[in-house]
């Protein structure tokens, strides 16, 4: 049976610094996803390591460090979003990792354009505005890492009366 899921979205420092928070949150709300937790945070080395726990293994130390610098460059806005198949749906709205390949209509396709090659030539993380949990297991780990039970909320929206 398909059930409601919760997933983590982080608006990274490039999104906050560019003043895109409202417009990006709007996209998730427009799709009917419900914000059930939200906070602003400045990541330290320990939290960065926990959040990007497998990034060094996947991409190597240089890319891990470039991304650690990028995500610590300024404050982020983190959210827990709830909805039907929320993990996959949020990824669909966010678009693929590399903005130059993300289709128009997605957040990364509409608000960014950098490529993997450019980021690597500059020794920087790919500026792609948003982190979103990649799968259901990752979402469970990330939601628990970022938000305590007392920071997540259960409430009903008016829209639910008509859409559920
Ligand atoms: P996603 O954020 O789409 O789930 P990944 O988990 O694969 O992507 O990678 C995490 C983040 O690392 C990406 O969002 C991107 O900012 C950065 N990144 C991925 N590949 C590279 C790369 N080759 N060089 C620099 N940064 C990268």
Coordinates of C-alpha atoms and ligand atoms in Angstrom, one line a residue:
X1 CA 0.0 0.0 0.0
X2 CA 1.3 3.5 -0.8
X3 CA 1.4 5.7 2.2
X4 CA 2.3 9.2 3.0
X5 CA 6.1 9.8 3.2
X6 CA 8.3 12.5 4.8
X7 CA 11.4 13.7 3.0
X8 CA 14.1 16.3 3.7
X9 CA 14.7 19.4 1.6
X10 CA 17.6 21.7 2.3
X11 CA 17.7 25.1 0.5
X12 CA 21.5 25.5 0.3
X13 CA 23.5 28.7 0.9
X14 CA 23.3 29.6 -2.8
X15 CA 19.5 29.6 -2.6
X16 CA 19.3 31.6 0.6
X17 CA 21.9 34.1 -0.6
X18 CA 20.1 34.6 -3.9
X19 CA 16.8 35.4 -2.1
X20 CA 15.1 32.4 -3.6
X21 CA 13.6 30.8 -0.5
X22 CA 10.1 32.0 -1.0
X23 CA 10.0 31.0 -4.7
X24 CA 11.4 27.6 -4.0
X25 CA 9.1 26.8 -1.1
X26 CA 6.2 28.0 -3.3
X27 CA 7.0 25.2 -5.8
X28 CA 6.6 22.5 -3.1
X29 CA 3.5 24.1 -1.7
X30 CA 2.0 24.5 -5.1
X31 CA 2.4 20.8 -5.7
X32 CA 0.4 20.1 -2.5
X33 CA 3.3 19.0 -0.4
X34 CA 2.9 20.0 3.2
X35 CA 5.6 21.6 5.4
X36 CA 5.7 19.6 8.6
X37 CA 9.0 21.0 9.9
X38 CA 11.3 24.0 9.1
X39 CA 14.4 25.6 10.4
X40 CA 17.4 27.8 9.6
X41 CA 20.8 26.4 10.4
X42 CA 24.6 27.0 9.9
X43 CA 26.3 23.7 9.4
X44 CA 29.5 22.8 11.2
X45 CA 32.0 20.1 10.2
X46 CA 30.3 17.4 12.3
X47 CA 26.8 18.0 10.9
X48 CA 28.3 18.3 7.4
X49 CA 29.9 14.9 7.7
X50 CA 26.7 13.3 9.0
X51 CA 24.6 14.9 6.3
X52 CA 27.0 14.0 3.5
X53 CA 28.0 10.7 5.2
X54 CA 28.7 8.8 1.9
X55 CA 29.8 11.6 -0.3
X56 CA 33.6 11.2 0.2
X57 CA 33.3 7.4 -0.5
X58 CA 31.2 8.1 -3.6
X59 CA 33.2 11.0 -5.1
X60 CA 36.5 11.3 -3.3
X61 CA 38.0 13.7 -0.7
X62 CA 38.4 16.7 -3.0
X63 CA 34.7 16.7 -4.0
X64 CA 33.6 16.1 -0.5
X65 CA 35.6 19.1 0.8
X66 CA 34.4 21.3 -2.0
X67 CA 30.8 20.4 -1.1
X68 CA 31.5 20.9 2.6
X69 CA 32.8 24.4 1.9
X70 CA 29.7 25.1 -0.2
X71 CA 27.2 24.0 2.3
X72 CA 28.9 25.8 5.1
X73 CA 29.3 29.0 3.2
X74 CA 26.2 30.5 4.8
X75 CA 23.0 29.5 6.5
X76 CA 20.5 27.0 5.0
X77 CA 16.8 26.5 5.3
X78 CA 15.9 22.9 6.1
X79 CA 12.4 21.5 5.7
X80 CA 10.5 18.2 6.2
X81 CA 7.9 17.8 3.5
X82 CA 5.0 15.4 3.6
X83 CA 2.9 13.9 0.8
X84 CA 2.1 10.9 -1.3
X85 CA 5.4 9.4 -2.5
X86 CA 7.0 12.6 -1.3
X87 CA 10.5 11.4 -1.7
X88 CA 10.3 10.7 -5.5
X89 CA 7.9 13.6 -6.1
X90 CA 10.3 16.1 -4.5
X91 CA 13.2 14.8 -6.6
X92 CA 11.0 15.2 -9.7
X93 CA 10.4 18.9 -8.8
X94 CA 14.0 19.5 -8.0
X95 CA 15.5 17.9 -11.1
X96 CA 18.8 16.1 -11.7
X97 CA 22.0 16.9 -9.9
X98 CA 23.7 18.9 -12.7
X99 CA 21.6 22.0 -13.5
X100 CA 22.7 22.1 -17.2
X101 CA 21.0 18.7 -17.6
X102 CA 18.0 19.4 -15.4
X103 CA 14.9 20.1 -17.6
X104 CA 13.1 23.4 -17.6
X105 CA 10.2 23.3 -15.1
X106 CA 12.5 21.9 -12.4
X107 CA 14.1 24.0 -9.7
X108 CA 17.6 23.2 -10.9
X109 CA 16.7 23.6 -14.5
X110 CA 14.9 27.0 -14.0
X111 CA 17.1 28.7 -11.4
X112 CA 20.6 27.4 -12.1
X113 CA 22.8 26.3 -15.0
X114 CA 26.2 25.1 -13.9
X115 CA 27.7 21.8 -15.1
X116 CA 29.6 19.1 -13.4
X117 CA 32.7 19.9 -15.6
X118 CA 32.6 23.6 -14.5
X119 CA 32.3 22.7 -10.8
X120 CA 35.2 20.3 -11.0
X121 CA 37.4 22.8 -13.0
X122 CA 36.8 25.3 -10.2
X123 CA 37.2 22.9 -7.3
X124 CA 33.7 23.8 -6.1
X125 CA 30.5 22.0 -5.3
X126 CA 27.9 22.1 -8.1
X127 CA 25.8 25.1 -7.3
X128 CA 22.4 23.5 -7.6
X129 CA 20.4 25.3 -4.9
X130 CA 18.6 22.4 -3.2
X131 CA 19.3 19.1 -1.5
X132 CA 16.5 16.5 -1.5
X133 CA 16.6 13.0 0.0
X134 CA 17.5 10.5 -2.8
X135 CA 15.3 7.5 -1.6
X136 CA 13.1 6.4 1.2
X137 CA 15.9 5.0 3.4
X138 CA 17.9 8.2 2.9
X139 CA 14.9 10.3 3.8
X140 CA 14.3 8.4 7.0
X141 CA 18.0 8.9 8.0
X142 CA 18.1 12.6 7.0
X143 CA 14.8 13.6 8.6
X144 CA 15.9 12.0 11.9
X145 CA 19.3 13.7 11.6
X146 CA 17.9 17.2 11.0
X147 CA 14.6 17.2 13.0
X148 CA 13.7 15.9 16.4
X149 CA 10.2 14.4 16.9
X150 CA 9.3 17.7 18.7
X151 CA 10.3 19.7 15.6
X152 CA 7.9 17.8 13.3
X153 CA 4.2 18.6 13.3
X154 CA 0.9 16.9 12.5
X155 CA -1.8 19.1 11.3
X156 CA -4.5 19.2 8.6
X157 CA -4.6 21.6 5.7
X158 CA -7.8 22.8 4.1
X159 CA -6.7 21.3 0.8
X160 CA -6.6 17.9 2.3
X161 CA -10.3 17.8 2.7
X162 CA -10.6 17.8 -1.1
X163 CA -7.5 16.0 -2.2
X164 CA -7.3 13.0 0.1
Ligands
LIG1 P1 21.9 15.1 -5.4 O1 22.1 16.3 -4.6 O2 21.2 15.3 -6.7 O3 21.3 13.9 -4.6 P2 24.5 13.7 -5.1 O4 24.0 13.2 -3.8 O5 25.0 12.7 -6.1 O6 23.4 14.6 -5.8 O7 25.6 14.8 -4.8 C1 25.5 15.6 -3.7 C2 25.9 17.0 -4.1 O8 27.3 17.0 -4.4 C3 25.2 17.5 -5.4 O9 24.0 18.1 -5.1 C4 26.2 18.5 -5.9 O10 26.0 19.8 -5.3 C5 27.5 18.0 -5.5 N1 28.2 17.3 -6.6 C6 27.9 16.1 -7.2 N2 28.8 15.8 -8.1 C7 29.8 16.7 -8.1 C8 31.0 16.9 -8.8 N3 31.4 16.0 -9.7 N4 31.7 17.9 -8.4 C9 31.4 18.8 -7.5 N5 30.2 18.7 -6.8 C10 29.4 17.6 -7.1

